[in-house]
mmCIF file of C-alpha atoms and ligand atoms in Angstrom:
data_model
loop_
_atom_site.group_PDB
_atom_site.id
_atom_site.type_symbol
_atom_site.label_atom_id
_atom_site.label_comp_id
_atom_site.label_asym_id
_atom_site.label_seq_id
_atom_site.Cartn_x
_atom_site.Cartn_y
_atom_site.Cartn_z
ATOM 1 C CA MET A 12 -0.053 0.028 0.007
ATOM 2 C CA LYS A 13 1.147 3.466 -0.891
ATOM 3 C CA PRO A 14 2.237 5.677 2.120
ATOM 4 C CA VAL A 15 -0.606 8.190 2.979
ATOM 5 C CA GLY A 16 -0.521 11.798 4.229
ATOM 6 C CA ILE A 17 -1.456 12.573 7.739
ATOM 7 C CA TYR A 18 -3.456 15.803 8.549
ATOM 8 C CA VAL A 19 -3.852 16.812 12.270
ATOM 9 C CA HIS A 20 -6.250 19.619 13.057
ATOM 10 C CA ILE A 21 -5.494 21.907 16.099
ATOM 11 C CA PRO A 22 -8.813 23.453 17.085
ATOM 12 C CA PHE A 23 -7.398 26.305 19.050
ATOM 13 C CA CYS A 24 -6.614 29.952 18.303
ATOM 14 C CA ALA A 25 -5.679 32.838 20.498
ATOM 15 C CA SER A 26 -8.420 34.963 18.959
ATOM 16 C CA LYS A 27 -10.731 34.729 15.865
ATOM 17 C CA CYS A 28 -9.884 36.698 12.781
ATOM 18 C CA GLY A 29 -13.017 38.386 11.394
ATOM 19 C CA TYR A 30 -13.070 36.504 8.039
ATOM 20 C CA CYS A 31 -12.300 33.031 9.265
ATOM 21 C CA ASP A 32 -14.502 30.087 8.793
ATOM 22 C CA PHE A 33 -12.040 27.404 9.908
ATOM 23 C CA TYR A 34 -12.959 25.406 13.040
ATOM 24 C CA SER A 35 -11.332 26.529 16.132
ATOM 25 C CA GLU A 36 -11.937 27.590 19.834
ATOM 26 C CA THR A 37 -10.548 30.524 21.532
ATOM 27 C CA SER A 38 -10.443 29.082 24.865
ATOM 28 C CA ALA A 39 -7.345 26.926 25.917
ATOM 29 C CA GLU A 40 -9.547 24.843 27.940
ATOM 30 C CA GLY A 41 -9.417 21.148 27.145
ATOM 31 C CA GLN A 42 -5.916 21.321 25.286
ATOM 32 C CA GLU A 43 -4.288 18.425 27.285
ATOM 33 C CA GLU A 44 -7.425 16.198 27.076
ATOM 34 C CA TYR A 45 -7.589 16.951 23.179
ATOM 35 C CA LEU A 46 -3.863 15.730 22.874
ATOM 36 C CA HIS A 47 -4.769 12.610 24.770
ATOM 37 C CA VAL A 48 -7.826 11.761 22.671
ATOM 38 C CA LEU A 49 -6.053 12.751 19.484
ATOM 39 C CA SER A 50 -3.042 10.303 20.366
ATOM 40 C CA GLN A 51 -5.592 7.520 21.045
ATOM 41 C CA GLU A 52 -7.258 8.174 17.624
ATOM 42 C CA ILE A 53 -3.724 8.069 15.982
ATOM 43 C CA ARG A 54 -2.791 4.991 17.807
ATOM 44 C CA SER A 55 -5.964 3.154 16.631
ATOM 45 C CA TYR A 56 -4.158 2.728 13.389
ATOM 46 C CA ALA A 57 -1.364 0.741 15.009
ATOM 47 C CA GLY A 58 -0.987 -2.693 13.571
ATOM 48 C CA THR A 59 -2.963 -1.776 10.201
ATOM 49 C CA GLY A 60 0.246 -1.688 8.089
ATOM 50 C CA THR A 61 -0.414 1.969 7.254
ATOM 51 C CA ARG A 62 2.631 3.959 6.377
ATOM 52 C CA ALA A 63 2.818 7.766 6.092
ATOM 53 C CA ASP A 64 5.261 9.965 4.298
ATOM 54 C CA SER A 65 4.025 13.530 5.115
ATOM 55 C CA LEU A 66 2.510 15.166 8.181
ATOM 56 C CA PHE A 67 0.591 18.455 8.106
ATOM 57 C CA VAL A 68 -0.419 20.000 11.501
ATOM 58 C CA GLY A 69 -2.786 22.720 10.823
ATOM 59 C CA GLY A 70 -5.727 24.413 12.285
ATOM 60 C CA GLY A 71 -6.715 26.649 14.021
ATOM 61 C CA THR A 72 -3.332 27.802 15.309
ATOM 62 C CA PRO A 73 -1.001 24.958 16.114
ATOM 63 C CA SER A 74 1.643 27.322 17.432
ATOM 64 C CA VAL A 75 -0.709 28.186 20.476
ATOM 65 C CA LEU A 76 0.340 24.728 21.851
ATOM 66 C CA ARG A 77 3.625 24.144 23.435
ATOM 67 C CA ALA A 78 6.549 22.774 21.495
ATOM 68 C CA ASP A 79 6.700 19.579 23.470
ATOM 69 C CA GLN A 80 2.857 18.968 22.935
ATOM 70 C CA LEU A 81 3.394 19.460 19.174
ATOM 71 C CA ASN A 82 6.454 17.054 19.259
ATOM 72 C CA ARG A 83 4.286 14.524 21.041
ATOM 73 C CA ILE A 84 1.847 14.511 18.031
ATOM 74 C CA LEU A 85 4.787 13.929 15.549
ATOM 75 C CA ASP A 86 6.273 11.137 17.880
ATOM 76 C CA SER A 87 2.792 9.317 17.838
ATOM 77 C CA CYS A 88 2.783 9.484 13.878
ATOM 78 C CA ARG A 89 6.254 8.268 13.848
ATOM 79 C CA ASP A 90 5.421 5.226 16.102
ATOM 80 C CA VAL A 91 2.258 4.333 14.429
ATOM 81 C CA PHE A 92 2.836 5.080 10.699
ATOM 82 C CA GLY A 93 6.632 5.008 10.536
ATOM 83 C CA LEU A 94 6.359 8.538 9.519
ATOM 84 C CA SER A 95 9.018 10.076 7.257
ATOM 85 C CA GLY A 96 9.244 12.907 4.757
ATOM 86 C CA GLU A 97 7.835 16.425 4.835
ATOM 87 C CA CYS A 98 6.415 17.462 8.191
ATOM 88 C CA THR A 99 4.736 20.885 8.231
ATOM 89 C CA LEU A 100 3.660 23.026 11.196
ATOM 90 C CA GLU A 101 1.362 25.839 10.507
ATOM 91 C CA ALA A 102 2.218 28.799 12.764
ATOM 92 C CA ASN A 103 1.176 32.380 13.297
ATOM 93 C CA PRO A 104 3.989 34.849 13.494
ATOM 94 C CA ASP A 105 2.839 36.273 16.731
ATOM 95 C CA SER A 106 2.853 32.985 18.617
ATOM 96 C CA VAL A 107 6.448 31.621 17.951
ATOM 97 C CA SER A 108 9.541 32.301 19.775
ATOM 98 C CA PRO A 109 13.209 31.351 19.085
ATOM 99 C CA ALA A 110 13.092 28.627 21.776
ATOM 100 C CA PHE A 111 9.792 27.301 20.553
ATOM 101 C CA LEU A 112 11.089 27.092 16.923
ATOM 102 C CA GLU A 113 14.175 25.425 17.932
ATOM 103 C CA GLU A 114 12.304 22.866 19.978
ATOM 104 C CA VAL A 115 9.790 21.906 17.188
ATOM 105 C CA ARG A 116 12.637 21.882 14.589
ATOM 106 C CA ARG A 117 14.533 19.329 16.833
ATOM 107 C CA GLY A 118 11.384 17.469 17.399
ATOM 108 C CA GLY A 119 11.255 16.643 13.774
ATOM 109 C CA TYR A 120 9.021 19.320 12.018
ATOM 110 C CA ASN A 121 11.041 20.235 8.770
ATOM 111 C CA ARG A 122 8.642 22.761 7.086
ATOM 112 C CA ILE A 123 6.951 25.759 8.566
ATOM 113 C CA SER A 124 4.053 27.664 7.100
ATOM 114 C CA PHE A 125 3.336 31.099 8.524
ATOM 115 C CA GLY A 126 -0.045 32.651 8.238
ATOM 116 C CA ALA A 127 1.374 35.913 7.232
ATOM 117 C CA GLN A 128 -1.264 37.363 4.860
ATOM 118 C CA SER A 129 -0.118 40.956 4.216
ATOM 119 C CA ALA A 130 2.868 43.257 4.841
ATOM 120 C CA ASP A 131 0.580 46.184 5.221
ATOM 121 C CA ASP A 132 -0.243 46.892 9.011
ATOM 122 C CA GLN A 133 -3.446 48.550 8.113
ATOM 123 C CA GLU A 134 -4.609 45.455 6.217
ATOM 124 C CA LEU A 135 -3.540 43.081 9.001
ATOM 125 C CA ARG A 136 -5.405 45.095 11.446
ATOM 126 C CA LEU A 137 -8.726 45.034 9.269
ATOM 127 C CA LEU A 138 -8.275 41.032 9.032
ATOM 128 C CA GLY A 139 -8.092 40.955 12.839
ATOM 129 C CA ARG A 140 -4.585 39.451 12.702
ATOM 130 C CA ARG A 141 -2.533 39.679 15.849
ATOM 131 C CA HIS A 142 0.694 40.329 14.192
ATOM 132 C CA ASN A 143 2.040 43.319 12.370
ATOM 133 C CA ALA A 144 4.427 43.297 9.333
ATOM 134 C CA SER A 145 7.659 43.630 11.178
ATOM 135 C CA ARG A 146 6.673 40.556 13.277
ATOM 136 C CA ILE A 147 6.613 38.454 10.051
ATOM 137 C CA THR A 148 10.213 39.415 9.212
ATOM 138 C CA GLU A 149 11.335 38.515 12.701
ATOM 139 C CA ALA A 150 9.424 35.220 12.764
ATOM 140 C CA VAL A 151 10.944 34.257 9.465
ATOM 141 C CA ARG A 152 14.513 35.154 10.803
ATOM 142 C CA GLU A 153 13.871 33.137 13.954
ATOM 143 C CA ALA A 154 12.733 30.068 11.884
ATOM 144 C CA ARG A 155 15.830 30.254 9.715
ATOM 145 C CA CYS A 156 17.957 30.460 12.732
ATOM 146 C CA ALA A 157 16.126 27.401 14.251
ATOM 147 C CA GLY A 158 17.030 25.571 11.100
ATOM 148 C CA PHE A 159 13.935 25.609 9.045
ATOM 149 C CA GLU A 160 15.169 25.316 5.287
ATOM 150 C CA ASN A 161 11.584 24.937 4.050
ATOM 151 C CA LEU A 162 9.370 27.842 4.755
ATOM 152 C CA SER A 163 6.091 29.052 3.299
ATOM 153 C CA LEU A 164 4.084 32.336 3.624
ATOM 154 C CA ASP A 165 0.473 32.849 3.099
ATOM 155 C CA ILE A 166 -0.747 35.896 1.204
ATOM 156 C CA MET A 167 -4.222 37.079 1.124
ATOM 157 C CA LEU A 168 -5.782 38.722 -1.998
ATOM 158 C CA GLY A 169 -8.695 40.961 -1.978
ATOM 159 C CA ILE A 170 -8.477 42.264 1.523
ATOM 160 C CA PRO A 171 -10.658 45.299 2.219
ATOM 161 C CA GLU A 172 -9.030 48.346 0.685
ATOM 162 C CA GLN A 173 -6.130 46.431 -0.743
ATOM 163 C CA ASP A 174 -5.015 47.764 -4.066
ATOM 164 C CA ALA A 175 -2.293 46.959 -6.691
ATOM 165 C CA LYS A 176 0.198 49.144 -4.984
ATOM 166 C CA SER A 177 -0.224 47.569 -1.453
ATOM 167 C CA LEU A 178 -0.208 44.120 -3.045
ATOM 168 C CA ALA A 179 3.016 44.989 -4.712
ATOM 169 C CA ARG A 180 4.590 46.096 -1.413
ATOM 170 C CA THR A 181 3.474 42.848 0.243
ATOM 171 C CA LEU A 182 4.776 40.635 -2.582
ATOM 172 C CA ASP A 183 8.175 42.639 -2.653
ATOM 173 C CA THR A 184 8.448 42.272 1.213
ATOM 174 C CA PHE A 185 7.637 38.586 1.195
ATOM 175 C CA ILE A 186 9.904 37.766 -1.751
ATOM 176 C CA SER A 187 12.799 39.587 0.021
ATOM 177 C CA LEU A 188 12.315 37.168 2.892
ATOM 178 C CA GLU A 189 13.151 34.287 0.344
ATOM 179 C CA PRO A 190 10.635 31.800 1.355
ATOM 180 C CA GLU A 191 10.699 28.488 -0.595
ATOM 181 C CA HIS A 192 6.901 28.605 -1.048
ATOM 182 C CA LEU A 193 4.093 31.118 -1.172
ATOM 183 C CA SER A 194 0.271 30.355 -1.097
ATOM 184 C CA CYS A 195 -2.009 33.206 -2.399
ATOM 185 C CA TYR A 196 -5.599 32.976 -1.315
ATOM 186 C CA LEU A 197 -8.515 35.147 -2.271
ATOM 187 C CA LEU A 198 -10.544 36.431 0.578
ATOM 188 C CA LYS A 199 -13.991 34.889 0.658
ATOM 189 C CA ILE A 200 -16.663 36.252 2.874
ATOM 190 C CA GLU A 201 -17.997 33.094 4.449
ATOM 191 C CA GLU A 202 -21.600 33.081 5.934
ATOM 192 C CA GLY A 203 -21.738 33.311 9.742
ATOM 193 C CA THR A 204 -18.422 35.153 10.074
ATOM 194 C CA PRO A 205 -18.042 38.591 11.489
ATOM 195 C CA PHE A 206 -17.035 39.787 7.976
ATOM 196 C CA ALA A 207 -20.352 38.621 6.510
ATOM 197 C CA ARG A 208 -22.394 40.234 9.368
ATOM 198 C CA LYS A 209 -20.686 43.623 8.756
ATOM 199 C CA HIS A 210 -21.089 43.216 4.921
ATOM 200 C CA MET A 211 -17.397 43.641 4.480
ATOM 201 C CA GLU A 212 -17.832 42.703 0.920
ATOM 202 C CA ARG A 213 -18.658 46.332 0.373
ATOM 203 C CA TYR A 214 -14.832 47.199 0.895
ATOM 204 C CA CYS A 215 -13.396 44.179 -0.793
ATOM 205 C CA ALA A 216 -12.229 43.831 -4.424
ATOM 206 C CA GLY A 217 -15.085 43.060 -6.993
ATOM 207 C CA GLU A 218 -14.775 40.171 -9.400
ATOM 208 C CA ASP A 219 -12.574 42.100 -12.014
ATOM 209 C CA GLN A 220 -10.307 43.643 -9.357
ATOM 210 C CA SER A 221 -9.842 40.359 -7.726
ATOM 211 C CA ALA A 222 -8.902 38.830 -10.998
ATOM 212 C CA GLU A 223 -6.292 41.666 -11.595
ATOM 213 C CA LEU A 224 -4.724 41.103 -8.045
ATOM 214 C CA TYR A 225 -4.449 37.349 -8.662
ATOM 215 C CA LEU A 226 -2.629 37.905 -12.047
ATOM 216 C CA GLN A 227 -0.471 40.474 -10.542
ATOM 217 C CA ALA A 228 0.574 38.007 -7.767
ATOM 218 C CA ALA A 229 1.062 35.115 -10.269
ATOM 219 C CA ASP A 230 3.193 37.305 -12.626
ATOM 220 C CA THR A 231 5.251 38.828 -9.835
ATOM 221 C CA LEU A 232 5.905 35.451 -8.210
ATOM 222 C CA GLU A 233 6.784 33.858 -11.484
ATOM 223 C CA GLN A 234 9.259 36.571 -12.275
ATOM 224 C CA ALA A 235 10.816 35.974 -8.825
ATOM 225 C CA GLY A 236 11.445 32.359 -9.751
ATOM 226 C CA TYR A 237 8.451 30.785 -8.011
ATOM 227 C CA HIS A 238 6.650 28.593 -10.510
ATOM 228 C CA GLN A 239 2.892 28.207 -10.075
ATOM 229 C CA TYR A 240 1.927 24.441 -9.473
ATOM 230 C CA GLU A 241 -1.552 24.938 -8.359
ATOM 231 C CA ILE A 242 -4.349 27.477 -8.577
ATOM 232 C CA SER A 243 -3.201 29.197 -5.283
ATOM 233 C CA ASN A 244 0.378 27.828 -4.836
ATOM 234 C CA PHE A 245 3.861 28.900 -5.972
ATOM 235 C CA ALA A 246 7.106 27.286 -5.094
ATOM 236 C CA ARG A 247 10.877 27.079 -5.920
ATOM 237 C CA PRO A 248 11.592 24.070 -7.945
ATOM 238 C CA GLY A 249 11.336 20.934 -5.785
ATOM 239 C CA LYS A 250 9.762 22.853 -2.909
ATOM 240 C CA GLU A 251 6.061 22.116 -3.801
ATOM 241 C CA CYS A 252 4.110 20.911 -0.698
ATOM 242 C CA THR A 253 4.148 17.150 -1.064
ATOM 243 C CA HIS A 254 1.323 16.824 1.434
ATOM 244 C CA ASN A 255 -1.107 19.030 -0.201
ATOM 245 C CA LEU A 256 -0.101 17.545 -3.735
ATOM 246 C CA LYS A 257 -1.717 14.270 -2.346
ATOM 247 C CA TYR A 258 -5.152 16.062 -2.062
ATOM 248 C CA TRP A 259 -5.093 17.259 -5.513
ATOM 249 C CA ARG A 260 -3.666 14.023 -6.955
ATOM 250 C CA CYS A 261 -6.528 12.097 -5.434
ATOM 251 C CA GLU A 262 -4.022 10.151 -3.138
ATOM 252 C CA GLU A 263 -4.974 8.881 0.157
ATOM 253 C CA TYR A 264 -4.586 10.631 3.572
ATOM 254 C CA LEU A 265 -5.945 10.452 7.089
ATOM 255 C CA GLY A 266 -7.246 13.431 9.039
ATOM 256 C CA PHE A 267 -7.220 13.466 12.733
ATOM 257 C CA GLY A 268 -9.265 15.920 15.086
ATOM 258 C CA PRO A 269 -12.537 17.891 14.647
ATOM 259 C CA ALA A 270 -13.216 19.051 11.165
ATOM 260 C CA ALA A 271 -10.544 16.872 9.709
ATOM 261 C CA HIS A 272 -11.311 14.892 6.584
ATOM 262 C CA SER A 273 -9.893 11.585 5.311
ATOM 263 C CA PHE A 274 -9.726 9.603 2.095
ATOM 264 C CA PHE A 275 -8.543 6.081 3.075
ATOM 265 C CA ARG A 276 -8.822 2.694 1.403
ATOM 266 C CA GLY A 277 -11.222 4.218 -1.099
ATOM 267 C CA GLU A 278 -13.640 5.839 1.244
ATOM 268 C CA ARG A 279 -13.975 9.339 2.390
ATOM 269 C CA PHE A 280 -15.067 10.183 5.934
ATOM 270 C CA TYR A 281 -14.735 13.228 8.331
ATOM 271 C CA HIS A 282 -15.006 14.378 11.836
ATOM 272 C CA PRO A 283 -17.679 17.081 12.429
ATOM 273 C CA ARG A 284 -16.637 20.378 13.801
ATOM 274 C CA GLY A 285 -16.800 20.583 17.498
ATOM 275 C CA LEU A 286 -14.197 19.786 20.214
ATOM 276 C CA ASP A 287 -16.823 18.437 22.868
ATOM 277 C CA ALA A 288 -18.322 15.900 20.458
ATOM 278 C CA TYR A 289 -14.811 14.821 19.526
ATOM 279 C CA LEU A 290 -13.833 14.399 23.152
ATOM 280 C CA GLU A 291 -16.982 12.886 24.288
ATOM 281 C CA SER A 292 -16.840 10.228 21.459
ATOM 282 C CA ASN A 293 -13.180 9.553 22.291
ATOM 283 C CA GLY A 294 -12.295 10.672 18.738
ATOM 284 C CA GLU A 295 -14.609 8.143 17.265
ATOM 285 C CA ASN A 296 -17.401 10.375 15.727
ATOM 286 C CA ARG A 297 -16.286 9.780 12.135
ATOM 287 C CA ILE A 298 -18.965 10.373 9.550
ATOM 288 C CA SER A 299 -18.842 8.444 6.120
ATOM 289 C CA ASP A 300 -18.825 10.587 2.968
ATOM 290 C CA GLY A 301 -19.099 7.678 0.531
ATOM 291 C CA PRO A 302 -16.423 6.416 -1.937
ATOM 292 C CA GLY A 303 -13.786 8.645 -3.212
ATOM 293 C CA GLY A 304 -11.654 9.068 -6.198
ATOM 294 C CA ASP A 305 -14.199 8.847 -9.004
ATOM 295 C CA THR A 306 -13.817 10.632 -12.405
ATOM 296 C CA GLU A 307 -15.473 13.779 -11.303
ATOM 297 C CA GLU A 308 -13.184 14.072 -8.315
ATOM 298 C CA ARG A 309 -10.027 13.370 -10.320
ATOM 299 C CA VAL A 310 -10.941 16.044 -12.998
ATOM 300 C CA MET A 311 -12.025 18.562 -10.285
ATOM 301 C CA LEU A 312 -8.970 18.297 -8.088
ATOM 302 C CA GLY A 313 -6.296 17.467 -10.921
ATOM 303 C CA LEU A 314 -7.375 20.571 -12.821
ATOM 304 C CA ARG A 315 -6.291 22.655 -9.942
ATOM 305 C CA LEU A 316 -2.728 21.684 -10.770
ATOM 306 C CA THR A 317 -0.564 23.076 -13.514
ATOM 307 C CA GLU A 318 0.452 19.500 -14.436
ATOM 308 C CA GLY A 319 -3.263 19.103 -15.287
ATOM 309 C CA ILE A 320 -4.721 15.556 -15.850
ATOM 310 C CA SER A 321 -4.209 12.900 -18.387
ATOM 311 C CA TYR A 322 -7.667 12.452 -20.090
ATOM 312 C CA ASP A 323 -7.204 9.137 -21.955
ATOM 313 C CA THR A 324 -7.168 7.140 -18.797
ATOM 314 C CA LEU A 325 -10.638 8.585 -17.593
ATOM 315 C CA PRO A 326 -13.099 5.795 -17.590
ATOM 316 C CA LEU A 327 -15.602 7.426 -19.902
ATOM 317 C CA THR A 328 -18.156 5.764 -22.325
ATOM 318 C CA GLU A 329 -17.600 6.529 -26.057
ATOM 319 C CA ILE A 330 -20.298 9.250 -25.970
ATOM 320 C CA GLU A 331 -19.013 10.829 -22.800
ATOM 321 C CA ARG A 332 -15.541 10.870 -24.191
ATOM 322 C CA GLN A 333 -16.756 12.574 -27.474
ATOM 323 C CA ASN A 334 -18.809 15.250 -25.425
ATOM 324 C CA PHE A 335 -15.604 15.810 -23.158
ATOM 325 C CA LEU A 336 -13.224 16.254 -26.078
ATOM 326 C CA ARG A 337 -15.604 18.752 -27.911
ATOM 327 C CA LYS A 338 -15.622 20.686 -24.770
ATOM 328 C CA VAL A 339 -11.863 20.614 -24.287
ATOM 329 C CA LYS A 340 -11.567 21.870 -27.993
ATOM 330 C CA LYS A 341 -14.021 24.722 -27.224
ATOM 331 C CA PHE A 342 -12.095 25.806 -23.965
ATOM 332 C CA THR A 343 -8.737 25.401 -25.746
ATOM 333 C CA LYS A 344 -9.867 27.671 -28.448
ATOM 334 C CA ALA A 345 -11.069 30.136 -25.829
ATOM 335 C CA GLY A 346 -7.620 30.185 -24.326
ATOM 336 C CA LEU A 347 -8.929 28.659 -20.912
ATOM 337 C CA LEU A 348 -7.378 25.255 -21.520
ATOM 338 C CA GLU A 349 -4.065 23.901 -22.928
ATOM 339 C CA GLN A 350 -3.577 20.305 -24.389
ATOM 340 C CA LYS A 351 -0.308 18.627 -24.726
ATOM 341 C CA ASN A 352 0.416 14.793 -24.822
ATOM 342 C CA ASN A 353 -2.971 13.738 -23.993
ATOM 343 C CA ARG A 354 -2.993 15.906 -20.980
ATOM 344 C CA ILE A 355 -5.038 19.038 -20.322
ATOM 345 C CA ARG A 356 -4.482 21.925 -18.059
ATOM 346 C CA LEU A 357 -6.067 25.170 -17.227
ATOM 347 C CA THR A 358 -4.254 28.288 -18.463
ATOM 348 C CA LYS A 359 -3.941 31.416 -16.069
ATOM 349 C CA GLN A 360 -7.051 32.801 -17.703
ATOM 350 C CA GLY A 361 -8.640 29.498 -17.175
ATOM 351 C CA PHE A 362 -7.810 29.497 -13.542
ATOM 352 C CA LEU A 363 -9.819 32.631 -13.097
ATOM 353 C CA VAL A 364 -12.851 30.765 -14.183
ATOM 354 C CA SER A 365 -12.011 27.374 -13.064
ATOM 355 C CA ASN A 366 -15.325 26.441 -11.460
ATOM 356 C CA PHE A 367 -17.243 27.215 -14.628
ATOM 357 C CA VAL A 368 -14.670 25.348 -16.867
ATOM 358 C CA ILE A 369 -14.614 22.186 -14.616
ATOM 359 C CA SER A 370 -18.279 21.945 -14.112
ATOM 360 C CA ASP A 371 -19.117 22.387 -17.808
ATOM 361 C CA LEU A 372 -16.283 19.652 -18.639
ATOM 362 C CA LEU A 373 -18.052 17.386 -16.055
ATOM 363 C CA PHE A 374 -21.543 17.735 -17.473
ATOM 364 C CA PHE A 375 -21.053 14.711 -19.788
HETATM 365 S S1 LIG B 407 -5.466 32.369 13.166
HETATM 366 FE FE1 LIG B 407 -6.206 31.321 11.252
HETATM 367 S S2 LIG B 407 -7.618 29.695 12.006
HETATM 368 FE FE2 LIG B 407 -7.330 31.047 13.744
HETATM 369 S S3 LIG B 407 -8.992 32.573 13.570
HETATM 370 FE FE3 LIG B 407 -7.307 33.550 12.454
HETATM 371 S S4 LIG B 407 -7.461 32.720 10.198
HETATM 372 FE FE4 LIG B 407 -8.737 31.432 11.466
#
């Protein structure tokens, strides 16, 4: 069996950012109990012969936990899955210190991903982030000193009042920090968040301006030597996130903790949001999401990657294949798709309307 990826969700944050829809609690209560149940859930796979070659500890804010607590999670994964390879820790610039970074690096984390978002203090304040721009620079310096040679920064696009000039400053600042990887996400106003209640969309970039900001980021990063390998992700050659590639290539992974999703032995399942329910069920409140890895998923996920998909292996009937190829031709002519050696991939313009192109391709 191919090694899987391991995702661990840390459902704690020091405070909530106004736009955030990820599951997390702002109280530190229950952290030790959580680690205990989490370890039990991980250990429930002992003896199944499952191996893992990547770990991603995300959240929430993993760096609100102590380094020894985070190292215990990694140790459990080593014991049970013989974990090797890329081990990413998500962290916020405000909640790391040199001692913390040295300890988690020594514990085995070899990649760190900072939720940096912007180098503009006003934008960071609007987002409700706890750090300012200079703290990002310090955190990156501290991570390098601690021995992290693989480092990623998140950038947010479409922040209220962000324009081409402020985005250019953020991009220049972040590029000057020489991260190996950058992720650029478009701010989405999610229902139920403080941003939705305050109708913050009034101050955010509209569709056209968002498209311009996205293309500006993609062009700037490519000129700086970061190649785009996924709609939102850019890396130095060889520094693509191997864990996240598993999601888009429809490879298997196990997710632990509330709100974590899994695709394992052909089945998809997940834990619902909610720390209490997770603790009460001893980590056994998994909900089945049916079989995974069908054609629809492979097209939907694979076309997020610039490597695209090979379409001659898709299990389609003759009529479906003809319909599919007709649409591929139409989108290629429109400049939204590229075709090479029986593979198709979205162009940069195609990425801007990826939902439309993918759902049309899948309507056989
Ligand atoms: S730190 Fe991250 S997970 Fe926590 S509230 Fe902010 S965006 Fe959400």
